[in-house]
Tab-separated table of C-alpha atoms and ligand atoms in Angstrom:
chain	number	residue	atom	x	y	z
A	361	MET	CA	-5.176	-20.630	-14.207
A	362	SER	CA	-4.389	-20.552	-10.772
A	363	ARG	CA	-4.521	-17.953	-8.444
A	364	ARG	CA	-1.403	-16.248	-7.016
A	365	PRO	CA	-1.905	-16.244	-3.203
A	366	ILE	CA	-1.352	-12.491	-2.058
A	367	LEU	CA	-1.057	-11.438	1.632
A	368	VAL	CA	-2.061	-7.518	2.456
A	369	ASP	CA	-0.320	-5.885	4.854
A	370	CYS	CA	-2.612	-2.483	5.264
A	371	ASP	CA	-3.622	1.053	6.800
A	372	THR	CA	-7.629	0.456	6.012
A	373	GLY	CA	-8.203	3.482	4.641
A	374	ILE	CA	-10.138	4.654	2.182
A	375	ASP	CA	-7.270	3.904	-1.070
A	376	ASP	CA	-7.269	0.789	0.765
A	377	ALA	CA	-11.073	-0.322	0.738
A	378	LEU	CA	-10.250	0.373	-2.569
A	379	ALA	CA	-7.694	-1.855	-2.987
A	380	LEU	CA	-9.084	-4.990	-1.062
A	381	ALA	CA	-11.887	-4.933	-3.160
A	382	TYR	CA	-10.308	-4.199	-6.490
A	383	LEU	CA	-8.387	-7.985	-4.717
A	384	LEU	CA	-11.398	-9.371	-3.932
A	385	ALA	CA	-12.914	-8.967	-7.309
A	386	GLU	CA	-9.364	-10.188	-9.494
A	387	PRO	CA	-9.379	-13.198	-10.594
A	388	ALA	CA	-5.807	-13.191	-10.927
A	389	VAL	CA	-5.406	-13.296	-7.095
A	390	GLU	CA	-6.512	-14.966	-3.749
A	391	ILE	CA	-6.177	-12.755	-0.744
A	392	VAL	CA	-4.967	-15.696	2.082
A	393	GLY	CA	-4.509	-13.094	4.634
A	394	VAL	CA	-4.310	-9.575	6.041
A	395	THR	CA	-2.150	-7.643	8.084
A	396	THR	CA	-2.652	-4.628	9.356
A	397	VAL	CA	-0.542	-2.088	11.051
A	398	SER	CA	-0.793	2.041	12.246
A	399	GLY	CA	-1.201	4.581	9.199
A	400	ASN	CA	-4.046	5.951	7.932
A	401	THR	CA	-5.638	4.905	11.598
A	402	ASP	CA	-4.101	2.771	14.231
A	403	ALA	CA	-3.788	-0.469	13.626
A	404	ALA	CA	-6.936	-1.791	15.599
A	405	ARG	CA	-9.460	0.227	13.576
A	406	ALA	CA	-7.584	-0.568	10.334
A	407	ALA	CA	-8.600	-4.796	11.220
A	408	ALA	CA	-12.234	-3.561	11.882
A	409	ASN	CA	-11.978	-1.271	8.859
A	410	THR	CA	-11.388	-4.496	6.626
A	411	LEU	CA	-13.738	-7.104	8.283
A	412	SER	CA	-16.490	-4.431	8.065
A	413	LEU	CA	-15.165	-4.426	4.587
A	414	PHE	CA	-15.065	-8.627	4.225
A	415	GLU	CA	-18.809	-8.494	5.786
A	416	LEU	CA	-20.310	-6.864	3.005
A	417	ALA	CA	-18.456	-8.392	0.432
A	418	GLY	CA	-19.663	-11.612	1.977
A	419	VAL	CA	-15.850	-13.162	2.538
A	420	ASP	CA	-15.888	-14.469	6.197
A	421	ASP	CA	-12.520	-16.814	5.280
A	422	ILE	CA	-9.814	-14.118	5.017
A	423	PRO	CA	-7.497	-13.665	8.407
A	424	VAL	CA	-7.291	-10.328	9.614
A	425	ALA	CA	-5.107	-10.130	12.302
A	426	VAL	CA	-3.459	-6.675	14.112
A	427	GLY	CA	-0.231	-5.721	14.080
A	428	ALA	CA	2.233	-2.714	14.802
A	429	HIS	CA	0.074	0.267	17.004
A	430	ASP	CA	3.558	2.197	16.984
A	431	PHE	CA	6.352	2.591	14.563
A	432	ARG	CA	9.444	2.045	15.278
A	433	GLY	CA	11.063	5.704	16.131
A	434	ARG	CA	8.150	7.069	17.248
A	435	ALA	CA	4.513	6.606	18.593
A	436	TYR	CA	1.664	6.527	16.828
A	437	ALA	CA	0.407	10.391	16.751
A	438	GLY	CA	-3.060	10.101	15.669
A	439	GLY	CA	-2.890	9.101	11.698
A	440	ALA	CA	-4.727	11.287	9.042
A	441	PRO	CA	-7.673	12.128	9.716
A	442	HIS	CA	-7.909	15.354	7.642
A	443	VAL	CA	-7.594	12.349	4.994
A	444	HIS	CA	-9.281	9.911	5.336
A	445	GLY	CA	-12.445	10.484	8.748
A	446	ASP	CA	-11.553	10.436	12.244
A	447	ASP	CA	-12.886	6.107	11.364
A	448	GLY	CA	-10.041	5.858	8.382
A	449	ILE	CA	-13.499	5.677	6.262
A	450	GLY	CA	-14.903	8.507	5.459
A	451	GLY	CA	-16.801	8.633	9.235
A	452	ILE	CA	-19.445	6.449	7.369
A	453	ALA	CA	-20.058	4.626	10.535
A	454	LEU	CA	-20.054	1.113	8.993
A	455	ALA	CA	-21.183	-1.479	11.327
A	456	ALA	CA	-18.827	-3.543	13.325
A	457	ALA	CA	-18.116	-7.347	11.738
A	458	ALA	CA	-19.893	-9.857	13.657
A	459	ARG	CA	-16.189	-11.796	13.003
A	460	VAL	CA	-13.247	-10.378	15.177
A	461	HIS	CA	-10.136	-10.156	14.180
A	462	ASP	CA	-7.534	-13.337	13.899
A	463	ALA	CA	-6.048	-14.177	17.160
A	464	ARG	CA	-2.561	-14.370	16.217
A	465	PRO	CA	-0.491	-10.965	16.118
A	466	ALA	CA	0.395	-9.819	12.312
A	467	VAL	CA	4.576	-11.217	12.611
A	468	GLU	CA	2.984	-14.486	13.442
A	469	LEU	CA	0.027	-14.584	10.403
A	470	ILE	CA	3.018	-13.622	8.254
A	471	ASP	CA	5.077	-16.520	9.357
A	472	HIS	CA	1.901	-19.098	8.648
A	473	LEU	CA	1.648	-17.576	5.106
A	474	ALA	CA	5.040	-17.517	4.188
A	475	ALA	CA	5.959	-20.766	5.232
A	476	ARG	CA	2.632	-22.325	3.597
A	477	HIS	CA	2.756	-20.549	0.538
A	478	PRO	CA	5.931	-20.682	-0.838
A	479	ASP	CA	4.742	-18.453	-3.872
A	480	LEU	CA	3.405	-15.694	-2.148
A	481	THR	CA	2.922	-11.853	-3.052
A	482	VAL	CA	3.144	-9.924	-0.220
A	483	LEU	CA	1.381	-5.880	-1.096
A	484	ALA	CA	2.120	-3.553	1.260
A	485	LEU	CA	0.200	-0.976	1.863
A	486	GLY	CA	0.518	1.118	5.139
A	487	PRO	CA	3.944	1.352	7.390
A	488	LEU	CA	6.441	-1.392	7.019
A	489	THR	CA	6.550	-1.733	10.571
A	490	ASN	CA	4.961	-5.182	10.635
A	491	LEU	CA	7.275	-6.628	7.796
A	492	ALA	CA	10.500	-4.865	9.123
A	493	ALA	CA	9.572	-6.557	12.641
A	494	TYR	CA	9.123	-9.884	10.460
A	495	ALA	CA	12.049	-9.263	8.724
A	496	GLU	CA	14.289	-9.650	11.589
A	497	THR	CA	11.949	-12.593	12.838
A	498	PRO	CA	15.366	-15.567	13.238
A	499	ALA	CA	12.637	-18.069	10.198
A	500	ALA	CA	12.013	-15.522	7.444
A	501	ALA	CA	11.590	-16.436	4.635
A	502	ALA	CA	12.077	-14.298	1.343
A	503	PHE	CA	8.643	-13.928	-0.151
A	504	GLU	CA	8.240	-14.391	-4.010
A	505	ARG	CA	7.121	-10.918	-4.641
A	506	LEU	CA	6.991	-7.936	-2.323
A	507	VAL	CA	5.175	-4.758	-3.767
A	508	VAL	CA	4.981	-1.383	-2.142
A	509	MET	CA	3.399	1.346	-2.137
A	510	GLY	CA	5.638	4.099	-0.925
A	511	GLY	CA	7.793	6.507	-1.780
A	512	ALA	CA	8.722	9.543	-3.627
A	513	PHE	CA	11.721	9.759	-6.687
A	514	ALA	CA	11.500	12.393	-9.012
A	515	HIS	CA	8.131	13.713	-7.873
A	516	SER	CA	7.714	15.502	-4.401
A	517	GLY	CA	6.442	14.313	-1.066
A	518	ASN	CA	2.923	14.347	0.347
A	519	VAL	CA	3.442	14.638	3.996
A	520	THR	CA	7.190	16.449	3.535
A	521	ALA	CA	8.498	18.022	0.766
A	522	TRP	CA	10.151	14.885	0.223
A	523	ALA	CA	9.063	12.481	2.384
A	524	GLU	CA	5.893	10.071	1.482
A	525	ALA	CA	3.565	9.115	4.348
A	526	ASN	CA	4.054	5.261	4.046
A	527	ILE	CA	7.254	5.139	4.486
A	528	HIS	CA	7.360	9.069	6.955
A	529	ASN	CA	5.331	6.922	9.413
A	530	ASP	CA	8.369	4.784	9.887
A	531	PRO	CA	11.662	5.095	7.779
A	532	GLU	CA	13.529	2.998	10.009
A	533	ALA	CA	10.939	-0.350	9.057
A	534	ALA	CA	11.540	1.059	5.215
A	535	ALA	CA	15.223	0.384	6.171
A	536	VAL	CA	14.955	-2.590	6.809
A	537	VAL	CA	12.737	-3.406	4.574
A	538	PHE	CA	14.498	-2.572	1.318
A	539	ALA	CA	17.829	-3.976	2.812
A	540	GLN	CA	16.639	-7.636	2.758
A	541	GLU	CA	17.042	-10.133	-0.413
A	542	TRP	CA	13.514	-10.359	-1.436
A	543	ASP	CA	11.804	-9.545	-5.088
A	544	THR	CA	10.670	-5.957	-4.063
A	545	THR	CA	9.041	-3.546	-6.138
A	546	LEU	CA	8.404	0.199	-5.249
A	547	VAL	CA	4.960	1.697	-6.536
A	548	PRO	CA	5.911	5.429	-5.314
A	549	LEU	CA	3.948	9.194	-5.697
A	550	ASP	CA	5.811	9.243	-8.898
A	551	VAL	CA	3.458	6.910	-10.973
A	552	THR	CA	0.429	6.947	-8.013
A	553	MET	CA	-0.104	10.742	-8.604
A	554	SER	CA	-1.042	10.400	-12.432
A	555	GLN	CA	-3.671	7.661	-11.817
A	556	THR	CA	-6.499	9.209	-10.519
A	557	MET	CA	-10.176	8.608	-10.445
A	558	ASP	CA	-12.871	11.917	-10.691
A	559	ALA	CA	-16.271	12.138	-10.096
A	560	THR	CA	-17.334	10.369	-12.468
A	561	ASP	CA	-15.603	7.667	-11.944
A	562	LEU	CA	-17.422	7.970	-8.613
A	563	VAL	CA	-21.106	8.104	-10.347
A	564	ARG	CA	-20.494	4.605	-12.167
A	565	LEU	CA	-18.706	2.881	-8.567
A	566	ASP	CA	-22.128	4.254	-7.266
A	567	ALA	CA	-24.251	1.979	-10.148
A	568	ILE	CA	-22.432	-1.125	-8.947
A	569	ALA	CA	-24.905	-3.060	-7.052
A	570	GLY	CA	-24.009	-4.497	-3.774
A	571	ALA	CA	-23.267	-3.449	-0.451
A	572	LEU	CA	-19.049	-3.120	-0.325
A	573	PRO	CA	-19.735	-1.009	-3.539
A	574	ARG	CA	-21.800	1.392	-2.267
A	575	ALA	CA	-19.869	1.764	1.068
A	576	LEU	CA	-16.436	2.847	-1.154
A	577	ALA	CA	-18.732	5.242	-3.270
A	578	ALA	CA	-19.977	6.830	0.494
A	579	MET	CA	-16.920	6.592	1.525
A	580	LEU	CA	-15.580	8.237	-1.596
A	581	PRO	CA	-16.538	11.686	-1.102
A	582	PHE	CA	-14.045	12.554	1.955
A	583	TYR	CA	-11.544	11.504	0.137
A	584	LEU	CA	-12.243	13.652	-3.120
A	585	ASP	CA	-12.916	17.038	0.076
A	586	PHE	CA	-9.301	16.190	0.496
A	587	TYR	CA	-7.535	16.310	-2.984
A	588	ALA	CA	-10.179	19.060	-4.325
A	589	GLY	CA	-8.740	22.420	-4.943
A	590	ARG	CA	-5.789	21.274	-2.309
A	591	VAL	CA	-3.652	19.199	-4.350
A	592	PHE	CA	-5.391	18.571	-7.327
A	593	ALA	CA	-7.599	21.946	-9.364
A	594	ASP	CA	-10.617	19.652	-10.445
A	595	ARG	CA	-12.185	17.300	-7.840
A	596	ARG	CA	-9.948	14.099	-8.577
A	597	CYS	CA	-8.205	11.388	-6.006
A	598	ALA	CA	-5.101	9.909	-6.208
A	599	LEU	CA	-5.461	5.777	-6.019
A	600	HIS	CA	-2.000	5.329	-4.655
A	601	ASP	CA	-3.170	1.256	-3.587
A	602	PRO	CA	-5.572	0.368	-6.257
A	603	LEU	CA	-2.571	0.774	-8.216
A	604	ALA	CA	0.073	-0.648	-6.097
A	605	ALA	CA	-2.576	-4.009	-5.880
A	606	MET	CA	-2.530	-3.986	-9.907
A	607	VAL	CA	1.188	-4.375	-10.206
A	608	ALA	CA	0.964	-6.937	-7.243
A	609	ALA	CA	-1.910	-8.825	-9.422
A	610	GLY	CA	0.375	-8.579	-12.411
A	611	VAL	CA	-2.037	-6.650	-14.555
A	612	LEU	CA	-0.155	-3.892	-14.292
A	613	ARG	CA	4.224	-3.147	-15.242
A	614	GLY	CA	5.864	-0.401	-15.229
A	615	VAL	CA	7.201	1.032	-18.351
A	616	SER	CA	9.686	2.863	-16.964
A	617	VAL	CA	11.385	1.274	-13.794
A	618	SER	CA	14.514	1.605	-12.142
A	619	SER	CA	16.926	-1.017	-10.411
A	620	GLY	CA	19.247	0.150	-7.437
A	621	GLN	CA	19.195	-0.075	-3.978
A	622	VAL	CA	17.383	2.363	-2.140
A	623	GLU	CA	17.984	4.003	0.746
A	624	VAL	CA	15.493	5.776	3.594
A	625	ARG	CA	17.056	9.319	4.811
A	626	LEU	CA	16.395	9.446	8.445
A	627	GLU	CA	18.194	13.057	9.607
A	628	ARG	CA	15.800	15.332	9.879
A	629	GLY	CA	14.446	17.765	6.590
A	630	GLU	CA	14.669	14.699	4.447
A	631	ARG	CA	13.053	12.037	7.212
A	632	GLY	CA	11.461	9.589	4.902
A	633	ARG	CA	12.445	10.189	1.924
A	634	THR	CA	13.589	7.847	-0.685
A	635	VAL	CA	16.988	8.027	-2.721
A	636	SER	CA	17.692	5.267	-5.353
A	637	SER	CA	20.522	4.974	-6.057
A	638	ARG	CA	20.326	4.852	-9.501
A	639	GLY	CA	18.797	8.244	-10.416
A	640	SER	CA	16.621	9.252	-12.469
A	641	SER	CA	15.835	12.677	-14.196
A	642	THR	CA	16.100	14.553	-11.426
A	643	GLN	CA	18.410	12.674	-9.238
A	644	ARG	CA	22.511	12.531	-9.183
A	645	TRP	CA	23.861	8.821	-9.151
A	646	VAL	CA	24.126	8.284	-4.964
A	647	ARG	CA	27.402	6.338	-3.727
A	648	GLY	CA	28.181	3.978	-1.057
A	649	MET	CA	24.076	2.531	-0.275
A	650	GLU	CA	23.291	-0.373	1.843
A	651	GLY	CA	20.710	-3.054	0.624
A	652	SER	CA	19.318	-5.541	-1.867
A	653	ALA	CA	18.107	-3.855	-5.633
A	654	VAL	CA	14.585	-2.478	-5.484
A	655	GLU	CA	12.679	-2.322	-8.227
A	656	VAL	CA	10.984	1.244	-8.465
A	657	LEU	CA	8.254	2.396	-10.801
A	658	LEU	CA	9.135	5.476	-11.973
A	659	GLU	CA	7.150	6.689	-15.083
A	660	ARG	CA	3.994	4.929	-16.172
A	661	LEU	CA	2.462	1.718	-15.922
A	662	GLU	CA	0.875	-0.171	-19.061
A	663	SER	CA	-1.627	-3.254	-18.896
A	664	ARG	CA	-1.091	-6.882	-19.101
A	665	GLU	CA	-2.900	-8.399	-22.525
A	666	TRP	CA	-5.884	-9.701	-21.426
A	667	PRO	CA	-6.671	-13.116	-22.935
A	668	ASP	CA	-9.302	-13.108	-25.149
B	1882	BDR	C1	-0.241	6.038	1.069
B	1882	BDR	O1	-0.677	6.880	2.927
B	1882	BDR	C2	-2.008	6.289	2.961
B	1882	BDR	O2	-2.678	7.230	3.142
B	1882	BDR	C3	-2.595	5.999	1.676
B	1882	BDR	O3	-3.097	5.123	2.513
B	1882	BDR	C4	-1.368	5.211	0.921
B	1882	BDR	O4	-0.967	3.893	1.625
B	1882	BDR	C5	-0.085	7.083	0.253
B	1882	BDR	O5	0.963	8.059	0.915
B	1883	CA	CA1	-2.344	2.713	3.027
């Protein structure tokens, strides 16, 4: 079976780190590049984190390019240290990698990989700033598939009552991306909030041999501490980015899927809210929206059938 080429655009981040580790181990895909964007931490730090994690995994041939520091509508203002730690990875003081980031800016690496891999899947795990900038380049190609962790439809937001963090950080960029004629799938909080890991899972992870699982197990208590009591009554955390990675890899698919235009609200109060033209059980039909059809995974996910 040939492996599906995948470009990951991320703000590495504890759950981004888990997603990258999963993708390195997933036989269905090959990571052909990583581009970083500010979000959980700044774009340069996200690249440094990614390079350190790759070094722990013994990976030295996947290009990692730094992307946008500031968002379209506002300057980067310090990320989410309360969720991901000051360094974005739970304050575990990972050594800097020997390898430095790719000399090309993120948009150039996206352009290069899109031209080289007509069957490219792009997995966006942070704000959509880099992808919006790419979409506006004159030679922008349609990816075979774009999978985005982001949005909240029938579920409440995680930064405001309505908005999810990746979309809220750069709603103008999200609006540009959702208007592209790309085969786009959104993996919103509606599904990621019910995919969790708990302290027992962490013990299991910690028992896996290797420097990368060890680093992941070391950073996760910070993330669990954020969630415990504040978001969930017990000690568990949501696996936003790993879930989107499994969808991008073709390992999971939506059982309840809505396909239609997705509008991103830009006005104060509702800034970063995502609304689907197809509605959901708690949304009314919204008319007159601009944009291409975007598939939204709304309820639950099922596994592919594994070959014997
Ligand atoms: C998303 O925002 C970031 O904090 C996480 O890494 C994830 O991509 C969840 O809203
Ligand atoms: Ca992320």
